[in-house]
């Protein structure tokens, strides 16, 4: 009876649980159905988003591989030219300045390509040819007088070099003025000014870099290596502990990366200088353009490459006769200043280039190097660094030796008696200013020369 009676018994609480579960399932299905009705392509869009992410990854991967490949190619070509000799480096510098000039000029004419004024565009290349002939001709005449001055063809070109260049420039100037056209004046004058600015920033500074090659490969290779090293360590230090933005023109540059790269560049530069000083091929001037790394060069080393020992005086807080000494070449001290310039000043050449690109709303100056952009994108810091190296070398390091016998010959054969008297008085005053002779001697010389006159 009890078993029978259980057939008709109802359990309200079980019924309620079932109804709640069913309602929940029905609500979920309803919401899912509503979502599908509202966004029927949701699943497809998600799949497309995943495919887009995969596509972006593949593009970045391909770009990284392409960039790495061309980096290795550039390194191989550069070191091959470096070991083959000075003339091959000169060829590379010439090619770089031509391609950089082309990229910079293309920026200014990009917005006005519809204006087909062939004469104005051709004139830009004429300015380039004249500038290269003038500046590099000056270098050849200065560094290779012993060759130029004895050649029947080159001698008149060298003697009248500056007048020839001035004449060629005047011809171009007259041609430019005579081809001015109404309605295109702004474009033509913009091209004229832009070309001259490019000549100053690119060809002018390349001229000094080329002179560095002739003065000795270390004056070319060391500054170039310092800039590259600083760029690498600025990236490494920036992504490692960079927090503070350095400059708005380059948002990815950080103060921490900037200063960290300075320290690392100084250390690397001192080490690299120590290595390069051992090779006469790097420290000797280019007296033989046929020389290479394996044949080498021979010269008397500049004193900056000869190690010296510096000893400190007795210090107050140390025991008597306590001294500290360090042995290093003066060039390694000079390298500290070179590395400082490469780290703190040369990057502003890159910031300048970034500002220029933002002005014209372009990402790169060109596409000369796959994965890297244009030649100018890679050389923006090198130009000012090479210019600095030339000025620093000729101000603090270069030696200007004059043969005493040649000076005596010039004094004896090319100066008049009055010139001799002036020279005598000048030498007397010079020696007095350097405390080499008694000041009364100057008065005696003046009286003697006056009496003789």
Tab-separated table of N, CA and C in Angstrom, residues 187-343:
chain	number	residue	atom	x	y	z
A	187	UNK	N	58.673	76.217	-57.596
A	187	UNK	CA	59.239	74.878	-57.691
A	187	UNK	C	60.711	74.934	-58.096
A	188	UNK	N	61.040	75.778	-59.064
A	188	UNK	CA	62.418	75.848	-59.543
A	188	UNK	C	63.363	76.391	-58.471
A	189	UNK	N	62.952	77.440	-57.769
A	189	UNK	CA	63.807	77.994	-56.722
A	189	UNK	C	63.899	77.042	-55.522
A	190	UNK	N	62.826	76.317	-55.254
A	190	UNK	CA	62.886	75.309	-54.191
A	190	UNK	C	63.909	74.245	-54.531
A	191	UNK	N	63.910	73.800	-55.781
A	191	UNK	CA	64.889	72.813	-56.217
A	191	UNK	C	66.313	73.351	-56.127
A	192	UNK	N	66.497	74.618	-56.493
A	192	UNK	CA	67.825	75.246	-56.443
A	192	UNK	C	68.351	75.269	-55.004
A	193	UNK	N	67.540	75.750	-54.083
A	193	UNK	CA	67.960	75.846	-52.675
A	193	UNK	C	68.131	74.453	-52.075
A	194	UNK	N	67.201	73.554	-52.383
A	194	UNK	CA	67.256	72.199	-51.840
A	194	UNK	C	68.515	71.475	-52.305
A	195	UNK	N	68.875	71.647	-53.568
A	195	UNK	CA	70.072	71.000	-54.105
A	195	UNK	C	71.329	71.510	-53.406
A	196	UNK	N	71.403	72.826	-53.174
A	196	UNK	CA	72.582	73.387	-52.514
A	196	UNK	C	72.659	72.947	-51.052
A	197	UNK	N	71.510	72.823	-50.397
A	197	UNK	CA	71.516	72.315	-49.021
A	197	UNK	C	72.008	70.870	-48.995
A	198	UNK	N	71.551	70.061	-49.940
A	198	UNK	CA	71.980	68.665	-50.005
A	198	UNK	C	73.475	68.568	-50.302
A	199	UNK	N	73.976	69.452	-51.154
A	199	UNK	CA	75.409	69.452	-51.461
A	199	UNK	C	76.228	69.760	-50.217
A	200	UNK	N	75.755	70.706	-49.424
A	200	UNK	CA	76.477	71.068	-48.200
A	200	UNK	C	76.454	69.932	-47.185
A	201	UNK	N	75.274	69.352	-46.951
A	201	UNK	CA	75.140	68.343	-45.905
A	201	UNK	C	75.703	66.986	-46.309
A	202	UNK	N	75.657	66.662	-47.588
A	202	UNK	CA	76.071	65.331	-48.030
A	202	UNK	C	77.451	65.353	-48.681
A	203	UNK	N	77.588	66.087	-49.774
A	203	UNK	CA	78.852	66.083	-50.513
A	203	UNK	C	79.945	66.790	-49.704
A	204	UNK	N	79.591	67.911	-49.064
A	204	UNK	CA	80.582	68.635	-48.275
A	204	UNK	C	81.158	67.789	-47.159
A	205	UNK	N	80.299	67.106	-46.411
A	205	UNK	CA	80.786	66.281	-45.311
A	205	UNK	C	81.448	65.004	-45.816
A	206	UNK	N	80.998	64.474	-46.948
A	206	UNK	CA	81.651	63.303	-47.540
A	206	UNK	C	83.076	63.624	-47.959
A	207	UNK	N	83.296	64.857	-48.356
A	207	UNK	CA	84.641	65.299	-48.722
A	207	UNK	C	85.604	65.127	-47.552
A	208	UNK	N	85.167	65.485	-46.354
A	208	UNK	CA	86.034	65.354	-45.187
A	208	UNK	C	86.205	63.895	-44.789
A	209	UNK	N	85.171	63.091	-44.986
A	209	UNK	CA	85.297	61.659	-44.704
A	209	UNK	C	86.327	61.034	-45.643
A	210	UNK	N	86.315	61.447	-46.909
A	210	UNK	CA	87.290	60.931	-47.864
A	210	UNK	C	88.707	61.357	-47.486
A	211	UNK	N	88.859	62.577	-46.978
A	211	UNK	CA	90.167	63.024	-46.506
A	211	UNK	C	90.643	62.177	-45.332
A	212	UNK	N	89.704	61.754	-44.493
A	212	UNK	CA	90.074	60.872	-43.382
A	212	UNK	C	90.693	59.577	-43.890
A	213	UNK	N	90.163	59.064	-44.998
A	213	UNK	CA	90.710	57.839	-45.590
A	213	UNK	C	92.155	58.058	-46.019
A	214	UNK	N	92.431	59.184	-46.656
A	214	UNK	CA	93.791	59.469	-47.117
A	214	UNK	C	94.746	59.729	-45.955
A	215	UNK	N	94.237	60.272	-44.856
A	215	UNK	CA	95.089	60.510	-43.687
A	215	UNK	C	95.444	59.219	-42.968
A	216	UNK	N	94.670	58.185	-43.173
A	216	UNK	CA	94.895	56.899	-42.519
A	216	UNK	C	93.549	56.245	-42.255
A	217	UNK	N	93.444	54.962	-42.509
A	217	UNK	CA	92.146	54.294	-42.421
A	217	UNK	C	91.564	54.310	-41.010
A	218	UNK	N	92.405	54.441	-39.994
A	218	UNK	CA	91.873	54.467	-38.636
A	218	UNK	C	90.994	55.694	-38.421
A	219	UNK	N	91.300	56.802	-39.095
A	219	UNK	CA	90.513	58.033	-38.940
A	219	UNK	C	89.172	57.941	-39.655
A	220	UNK	N	89.045	56.947	-40.535
A	220	UNK	CA	87.764	56.674	-41.184
A	220	UNK	C	87.006	55.559	-40.471
A	221	UNK	N	87.700	54.466	-40.171
A	221	UNK	CA	87.030	53.287	-39.634
A	221	UNK	C	86.596	53.478	-38.181
A	222	UNK	N	87.434	54.086	-37.348
A	222	UNK	CA	87.114	54.241	-35.936
A	222	UNK	C	85.840	55.055	-35.710
A	223	UNK	N	85.707	56.258	-36.290
A	223	UNK	CA	84.448	57.000	-36.069
A	223	UNK	C	83.221	56.287	-36.611
A	224	UNK	N	83.360	55.615	-37.764
A	224	UNK	CA	82.221	54.874	-38.317
A	224	UNK	C	81.822	53.739	-37.384
A	225	UNK	N	82.813	53.028	-36.835
A	225	UNK	CA	82.526	51.921	-35.920
A	225	UNK	C	81.894	52.422	-34.623
A	226	UNK	N	82.305	53.582	-34.148
A	226	UNK	CA	81.749	54.131	-32.913
A	226	UNK	C	80.264	54.464	-33.080
A	227	UNK	N	79.904	55.020	-34.224
A	227	UNK	CA	78.497	55.352	-34.474
A	227	UNK	C	77.650	54.084	-34.536
A	228	UNK	N	78.134	53.073	-35.231
A	228	UNK	CA	77.392	51.818	-35.341
A	228	UNK	C	77.251	51.152	-33.971
A	229	UNK	N	78.337	51.141	-33.214
A	229	UNK	CA	78.305	50.544	-31.870
A	229	UNK	C	77.320	51.267	-30.971
A	230	UNK	N	77.340	52.601	-31.028
A	230	UNK	CA	76.420	53.375	-30.197
A	230	UNK	C	74.970	53.093	-30.559
A	231	UNK	N	74.701	52.943	-31.831
A	231	UNK	CA	73.333	52.652	-32.278
A	231	UNK	C	72.868	51.297	-31.751
A	232	UNK	N	73.768	50.318	-31.779
A	232	UNK	CA	73.416	48.968	-31.307
A	232	UNK	C	73.155	48.979	-29.800
A	233	UNK	N	74.054	49.604	-29.042
A	233	UNK	CA	73.901	49.591	-27.586
A	233	UNK	C	72.750	50.497	-27.129
A	234	UNK	N	72.440	51.528	-27.894
A	234	UNK	CA	71.287	52.359	-27.554
A	234	UNK	C	70.006	51.534	-27.651
A	235	UNK	N	69.943	50.665	-28.627
A	235	UNK	CA	68.776	49.786	-28.775
A	235	UNK	C	68.723	48.755	-27.640
A	236	UNK	N	69.879	48.133	-27.354
A	236	UNK	CA	69.917	47.098	-26.313
A	236	UNK	C	69.589	47.690	-24.943
A	237	UNK	N	70.234	48.796	-24.601
A	237	UNK	CA	69.982	49.429	-23.302
A	237	UNK	C	68.563	49.981	-23.228
A	238	UNK	N	68.049	50.469	-24.346
A	238	UNK	CA	66.703	51.028	-24.355
A	238	UNK	C	65.637	49.991	-24.072
A	239	UNK	N	65.734	48.824	-24.717
A	239	UNK	CA	64.719	47.794	-24.498
A	239	UNK	C	64.929	47.069	-23.174
A	240	UNK	N	66.148	47.174	-22.599
A	240	UNK	CA	66.434	46.479	-21.344
A	240	UNK	C	65.947	47.266	-20.133
A	241	UNK	N	66.337	48.546	-20.043
A	241	UNK	CA	65.921	49.325	-18.872
A	241	UNK	C	65.511	50.750	-19.220
A	242	UNK	N	65.176	50.989	-20.495
A	242	UNK	CA	64.738	52.321	-20.890
A	242	UNK	C	63.330	52.633	-20.420
A	243	UNK	N	63.145	53.806	-19.820
A	243	UNK	CA	61.838	54.220	-19.322
A	243	UNK	C	61.467	55.645	-19.751
A	244	UNK	N	62.436	56.540	-19.773
A	244	UNK	CA	62.172	57.958	-19.987
A	244	UNK	C	62.403	58.336	-21.446
A	245	UNK	N	61.396	58.916	-22.080
A	245	UNK	CA	61.535	59.322	-23.486
A	245	UNK	C	62.569	60.430	-23.615
A	246	UNK	N	63.419	60.316	-24.633
A	246	UNK	CA	64.500	61.280	-24.823
A	246	UNK	C	64.067	62.485	-25.641
A	247	UNK	N	63.447	62.234	-26.792
A	247	UNK	CA	63.081	63.319	-27.702
A	247	UNK	C	61.829	62.909	-28.462
A	248	UNK	N	60.958	63.857	-28.721
A	248	UNK	CA	59.677	63.544	-29.351
A	248	UNK	C	59.830	63.124	-30.805
A	249	UNK	N	60.886	63.593	-31.466
A	249	UNK	CA	61.081	63.224	-32.867
A	249	UNK	C	61.317	61.726	-33.029
A	250	UNK	N	61.911	61.092	-31.998
A	250	UNK	CA	62.138	59.646	-32.018
A	250	UNK	C	61.570	59.061	-30.729
A	251	UNK	N	60.281	58.712	-30.725
A	251	UNK	CA	59.601	58.265	-29.495
A	251	UNK	C	60.236	57.038	-28.847
A	252	UNK	N	60.923	56.199	-29.622
A	252	UNK	CA	61.499	54.977	-29.069
A	252	UNK	C	62.842	55.219	-28.391
A	253	UNK	N	63.433	56.401	-28.563
A	253	UNK	CA	64.701	56.710	-27.914
A	253	UNK	C	64.465	57.074	-26.450
A	254	UNK	N	65.264	56.491	-25.555
A	254	UNK	CA	65.113	56.748	-24.134
A	254	UNK	C	66.391	57.340	-23.557
A	255	UNK	N	66.251	58.059	-22.441
A	255	UNK	CA	67.404	58.656	-21.770
A	255	UNK	C	68.339	57.563	-21.255
A	256	UNK	N	67.752	56.504	-20.709
A	256	UNK	CA	68.563	55.408	-20.171
A	256	UNK	C	69.355	54.721	-21.284
A	257	UNK	N	68.714	54.495	-22.421
A	257	UNK	CA	69.427	53.905	-23.548
A	257	UNK	C	70.503	54.823	-24.085
A	258	UNK	N	70.220	56.115	-24.092
A	258	UNK	CA	71.165	57.129	-24.576
A	258	UNK	C	72.437	57.121	-23.728
A	259	UNK	N	72.276	57.153	-22.403
A	259	UNK	CA	73.432	57.208	-21.509
A	259	UNK	C	74.130	55.850	-21.401
A	260	UNK	N	73.347	54.770	-21.397
A	260	UNK	CA	73.959	53.444	-21.350
A	260	UNK	C	74.808	53.170	-22.579
A	261	UNK	N	74.329	53.596	-23.729
A	261	UNK	CA	75.098	53.416	-24.966
A	261	UNK	C	76.387	54.237	-24.934
A	262	UNK	N	76.362	55.399	-24.290
A	262	UNK	CA	77.569	56.228	-24.166
A	262	UNK	C	78.668	55.456	-23.423
A	263	UNK	N	78.316	54.874	-22.288
A	263	UNK	CA	79.306	54.141	-21.497
A	263	UNK	C	79.864	52.969	-22.288
A	264	UNK	N	79.001	52.205	-22.927
A	264	UNK	CA	79.450	51.030	-23.677
A	264	UNK	C	80.271	51.423	-24.899
A	265	UNK	N	79.915	52.529	-25.544
A	265	UNK	CA	80.666	52.987	-26.721
A	265	UNK	C	82.073	53.423	-26.331
A	266	UNK	N	82.210	54.090	-25.183
A	266	UNK	CA	83.538	54.493	-24.710
A	266	UNK	C	84.412	53.270	-24.472
A	267	UNK	N	83.881	52.270	-23.790
A	267	UNK	CA	84.660	51.056	-23.500
A	267	UNK	C	85.032	50.323	-24.786
A	268	UNK	N	84.063	50.187	-25.682
A	268	UNK	CA	84.347	49.511	-26.951
A	268	UNK	C	85.380	50.288	-27.768
A	269	UNK	N	85.251	51.625	-27.792
A	269	UNK	CA	86.178	52.451	-28.570
A	269	UNK	C	87.604	52.330	-28.088
A	270	UNK	N	87.816	52.310	-26.776
A	270	UNK	CA	89.174	52.175	-26.238
A	270	UNK	C	89.770	50.818	-26.613
A	271	UNK	N	88.940	49.776	-26.550
A	271	UNK	CA	89.409	48.441	-26.931
A	271	UNK	C	89.720	48.373	-28.423
A	272	UNK	N	88.843	48.907	-29.255
A	272	UNK	CA	89.060	48.877	-30.702
A	272	UNK	C	90.309	49.678	-31.083
A	273	UNK	N	90.522	50.810	-30.443
A	273	UNK	CA	91.719	51.616	-30.720
A	273	UNK	C	92.981	50.830	-30.399
A	274	UNK	N	92.953	50.117	-29.280
A	274	UNK	CA	94.107	49.297	-28.890
A	274	UNK	C	94.429	48.256	-29.958
A	275	UNK	N	93.392	47.718	-30.588
A	275	UNK	CA	93.604	46.705	-31.632
A	275	UNK	C	94.109	47.354	-32.922
A	276	UNK	N	93.491	48.445	-33.347
A	276	UNK	CA	93.855	49.071	-34.620
A	276	UNK	C	95.252	49.658	-34.594
A	277	UNK	N	95.720	50.113	-33.428
A	277	UNK	CA	97.049	50.721	-33.343
A	277	UNK	C	98.162	49.756	-33.697
A	278	UNK	N	97.883	48.470	-33.632
A	278	UNK	CA	98.910	47.473	-33.915
A	278	UNK	C	99.184	47.320	-35.413
A	279	UNK	N	98.309	47.841	-36.246
A	279	UNK	CA	98.440	47.647	-37.700
A	279	UNK	C	98.877	48.941	-38.376
A	280	UNK	N	100.010	48.904	-39.041
A	280	UNK	CA	100.470	50.069	-39.809
A	280	UNK	C	99.537	50.363	-40.976
A	281	UNK	N	98.844	49.347	-41.454
A	281	UNK	CA	97.914	49.556	-42.559
A	281	UNK	C	96.824	50.546	-42.182
A	282	UNK	N	96.430	50.554	-40.910
A	282	UNK	CA	95.376	51.455	-40.453
A	282	UNK	C	95.912	52.817	-40.020
A	283	UNK	N	97.100	52.873	-39.440
A	283	UNK	CA	97.563	54.139	-38.866
A	283	UNK	C	98.413	54.966	-39.825
A	284	UNK	N	98.862	54.381	-40.942
A	284	UNK	CA	99.712	55.120	-41.877
A	284	UNK	C	98.869	55.843	-42.929
A	285	UNK	N	99.320	57.005	-43.389
A	285	UNK	CA	98.619	57.715	-44.472
A	285	UNK	C	98.649	56.908	-45.765
A	286	UNK	N	97.766	57.268	-46.686
A	286	UNK	CA	97.644	56.542	-47.951
A	286	UNK	C	98.692	57.032	-48.934
A	287	UNK	N	99.923	56.589	-48.753
A	287	UNK	CA	100.999	56.953	-49.682
A	287	UNK	C	101.027	56.042	-50.905
A	288	UNK	N	100.417	54.875	-50.784
A	288	UNK	CA	100.377	53.914	-51.887
A	288	UNK	C	98.945	53.413	-52.034
A	289	UNK	N	98.250	53.864	-53.076
A	289	UNK	CA	96.856	53.468	-53.279
A	289	UNK	C	96.713	52.012	-53.686
A	290	UNK	N	97.822	51.371	-54.045
A	290	UNK	CA	97.762	49.951	-54.403
A	290	UNK	C	97.926	49.029	-53.210
A	291	UNK	N	98.162	49.598	-52.026
A	291	UNK	CA	98.380	48.774	-50.834
A	291	UNK	C	97.069	48.188	-50.338
A	292	UNK	N	97.166	47.018	-49.702
A	292	UNK	CA	96.004	46.397	-49.073
A	292	UNK	C	96.396	45.883	-47.693
A	293	UNK	N	95.463	45.238	-47.035
A	293	UNK	CA	95.708	44.809	-45.660
A	293	UNK	C	96.862	43.818	-45.572
A	294	UNK	N	97.050	43.026	-46.609
A	294	UNK	CA	98.056	41.974	-46.563
A	294	UNK	C	99.442	42.502	-46.957
A	295	UNK	N	99.511	43.472	-47.862
A	295	UNK	CA	100.805	44.073	-48.203
A	295	UNK	C	101.208	45.114	-47.171
A	296	UNK	N	100.219	45.814	-46.612
A	296	UNK	CA	100.482	46.767	-45.545
A	296	UNK	C	101.107	48.061	-46.035
A	297	UNK	N	101.355	48.970	-45.092
A	297	UNK	CA	102.020	50.245	-45.353
A	297	UNK	C	103.122	50.429	-44.329
A	298	UNK	N	104.040	51.326	-44.636
A	298	UNK	CA	105.140	51.581	-43.706
A	298	UNK	C	105.281	53.085	-43.508
A	299	UNK	N	105.401	53.501	-42.254
A	299	UNK	CA	105.550	54.909	-41.938
A	299	UNK	C	106.057	55.044	-40.508
A	300	UNK	N	106.442	56.246	-40.147
A	300	UNK	CA	106.792	56.532	-38.760
A	300	UNK	C	105.496	56.831	-38.008
A	301	UNK	N	105.154	56.035	-36.998
A	301	UNK	CA	103.860	56.217	-36.327
A	301	UNK	C	103.720	57.591	-35.687
A	302	UNK	N	102.518	58.108	-35.730
A	302	UNK	CA	102.214	59.336	-35.012
A	302	UNK	C	102.413	59.094	-33.516
A	303	UNK	N	102.964	60.048	-32.769
A	303	UNK	CA	103.204	59.851	-31.324
A	303	UNK	C	101.967	59.446	-30.530
A	304	UNK	N	100.765	59.748	-31.044
A	304	UNK	CA	99.563	59.377	-30.282
A	304	UNK	C	99.368	57.864	-30.218
A	305	UNK	N	100.064	57.122	-31.093
A	305	UNK	CA	99.939	55.669	-31.090
A	305	UNK	C	101.004	54.980	-30.242
A	306	UNK	N	101.917	55.735	-29.665
A	306	UNK	CA	102.993	55.161	-28.847
A	306	UNK	C	102.578	55.187	-27.380
A	307	UNK	N	102.496	54.032	-26.727
A	307	UNK	CA	102.047	53.991	-25.321
A	307	UNK	C	102.962	54.815	-24.409
A	308	UNK	N	102.355	55.450	-23.455
A	308	UNK	CA	103.080	56.239	-22.464
A	308	UNK	C	102.585	55.862	-21.078
A	309	UNK	N	103.456	56.109	-20.090
A	309	UNK	CA	103.113	55.802	-18.703
A	309	UNK	C	102.914	57.100	-17.938
A	310	UNK	N	101.751	57.224	-17.307
A	310	UNK	CA	101.457	58.386	-16.467
A	310	UNK	C	101.463	57.935	-15.012
A	311	UNK	N	102.215	58.676	-14.176
A	311	UNK	CA	102.336	58.352	-12.758
A	311	UNK	C	101.783	59.499	-11.930
A	312	UNK	N	100.983	59.175	-10.937
A	312	UNK	CA	100.409	60.204	-10.079
A	312	UNK	C	101.437	60.695	-9.062
A	313	UNK	N	101.375	61.933	-8.610
A	313	UNK	CA	102.245	62.403	-7.520
A	313	UNK	C	101.847	61.753	-6.206
A	314	UNK	N	102.643	62.001	-5.166
A	314	UNK	CA	102.309	61.448	-3.853
A	314	UNK	C	100.997	62.049	-3.357
A	315	UNK	N	100.133	61.181	-2.878
A	315	UNK	CA	98.826	61.614	-2.422
A	315	UNK	C	98.817	61.774	-0.907
A	316	UNK	N	98.027	62.692	-0.449
A	316	UNK	CA	98.029	63.088	0.960
A	316	UNK	C	97.620	61.941	1.882
A	317	UNK	N	96.656	61.150	1.483
A	317	UNK	CA	96.080	60.144	2.378
A	317	UNK	C	96.700	58.763	2.199
A	318	UNK	N	97.797	58.666	1.457
A	318	UNK	CA	98.469	57.389	1.265
A	318	UNK	C	99.866	57.445	1.887
A	319	UNK	N	100.436	56.302	2.182
A	319	UNK	CA	101.786	56.280	2.762
A	319	UNK	C	102.801	56.941	1.829
A	320	UNK	N	103.930	57.404	2.369
A	320	UNK	CA	104.978	58.031	1.540
A	320	UNK	C	105.447	57.087	0.432
A	321	UNK	N	105.849	57.705	-0.671
A	321	UNK	CA	106.359	56.989	-1.851
A	321	UNK	C	105.317	56.046	-2.470
A	322	UNK	N	104.054	56.377	-2.255
A	322	UNK	CA	102.983	55.599	-2.882
A	322	UNK	C	102.547	56.294	-4.168
A	323	UNK	N	102.676	55.597	-5.279
A	323	UNK	CA	102.320	56.163	-6.587
A	323	UNK	C	101.424	55.187	-7.332
A	324	UNK	N	100.605	55.745	-8.186
A	324	UNK	CA	99.773	54.943	-9.079
A	324	UNK	C	100.133	55.318	-10.510
A	325	UNK	N	100.232	54.331	-11.358
A	325	UNK	CA	100.606	54.597	-12.751
A	325	UNK	C	99.714	53.804	-13.688
A	326	UNK	N	99.571	54.340	-14.889
A	326	UNK	CA	98.792	53.681	-15.929
A	326	UNK	C	99.510	53.867	-17.254
A	327	UNK	N	99.564	52.822	-18.044
A	327	UNK	CA	100.228	52.871	-19.347
A	327	UNK	C	99.187	52.700	-20.440
A	328	UNK	N	99.117	53.677	-21.306
A	328	UNK	CA	98.186	53.622	-22.435
A	328	UNK	C	98.631	54.622	-23.489
A	329	UNK	N	98.148	54.443	-24.692
A	329	UNK	CA	98.490	55.354	-25.782
A	329	UNK	C	97.620	56.606	-25.702
A	330	UNK	N	98.176	57.780	-26.019
A	330	UNK	CA	97.356	59.003	-26.010
A	330	UNK	C	96.116	58.895	-26.894
A	331	UNK	N	96.193	58.079	-27.962
A	331	UNK	CA	95.048	57.939	-28.856
A	331	UNK	C	93.850	57.359	-28.135
A	332	UNK	N	94.096	56.521	-27.120
A	332	UNK	CA	92.990	55.953	-26.374
A	332	UNK	C	92.270	57.012	-25.541
A	333	UNK	N	93.007	58.042	-25.137
A	333	UNK	CA	92.375	59.173	-24.456
A	333	UNK	C	91.561	59.989	-25.454
A	334	UNK	N	92.130	60.198	-26.639
A	334	UNK	CA	91.376	60.896	-27.690
A	334	UNK	C	90.099	60.125	-28.040
A	335	UNK	N	90.182	58.797	-27.998
A	335	UNK	CA	89.015	57.977	-28.331
A	335	UNK	C	87.863	58.248	-27.379
A	336	UNK	N	88.168	58.566	-26.114
A	336	UNK	CA	87.108	58.899	-25.166
A	336	UNK	C	86.270	60.058	-25.688
A	337	UNK	N	86.921	61.089	-26.220
A	337	UNK	CA	86.190	62.252	-26.735
A	337	UNK	C	85.461	61.910	-28.031
A	338	UNK	N	86.067	61.053	-28.851
A	338	UNK	CA	85.395	60.627	-30.083
A	338	UNK	C	84.139	59.829	-29.751
A	339	UNK	N	84.260	58.905	-28.786
A	339	UNK	CA	83.110	58.090	-28.402
A	339	UNK	C	82.024	58.946	-27.760
A	340	UNK	N	82.433	59.970	-27.025
A	340	UNK	CA	81.456	60.877	-26.420
A	340	UNK	C	80.690	61.638	-27.490
A	341	UNK	N	81.388	62.101	-28.497
A	341	UNK	CA	80.714	62.796	-29.600
A	341	UNK	C	79.794	61.840	-30.346
A	342	UNK	N	80.277	60.627	-30.602
A	342	UNK	CA	79.454	59.636	-31.322
A	342	UNK	C	78.199	59.282	-30.542
A	343	UNK	N	78.247	59.383	-29.206
A	343	UNK	CA	77.120	58.978	-28.372
A	343	UNK	C	76.158	60.111	-28.065
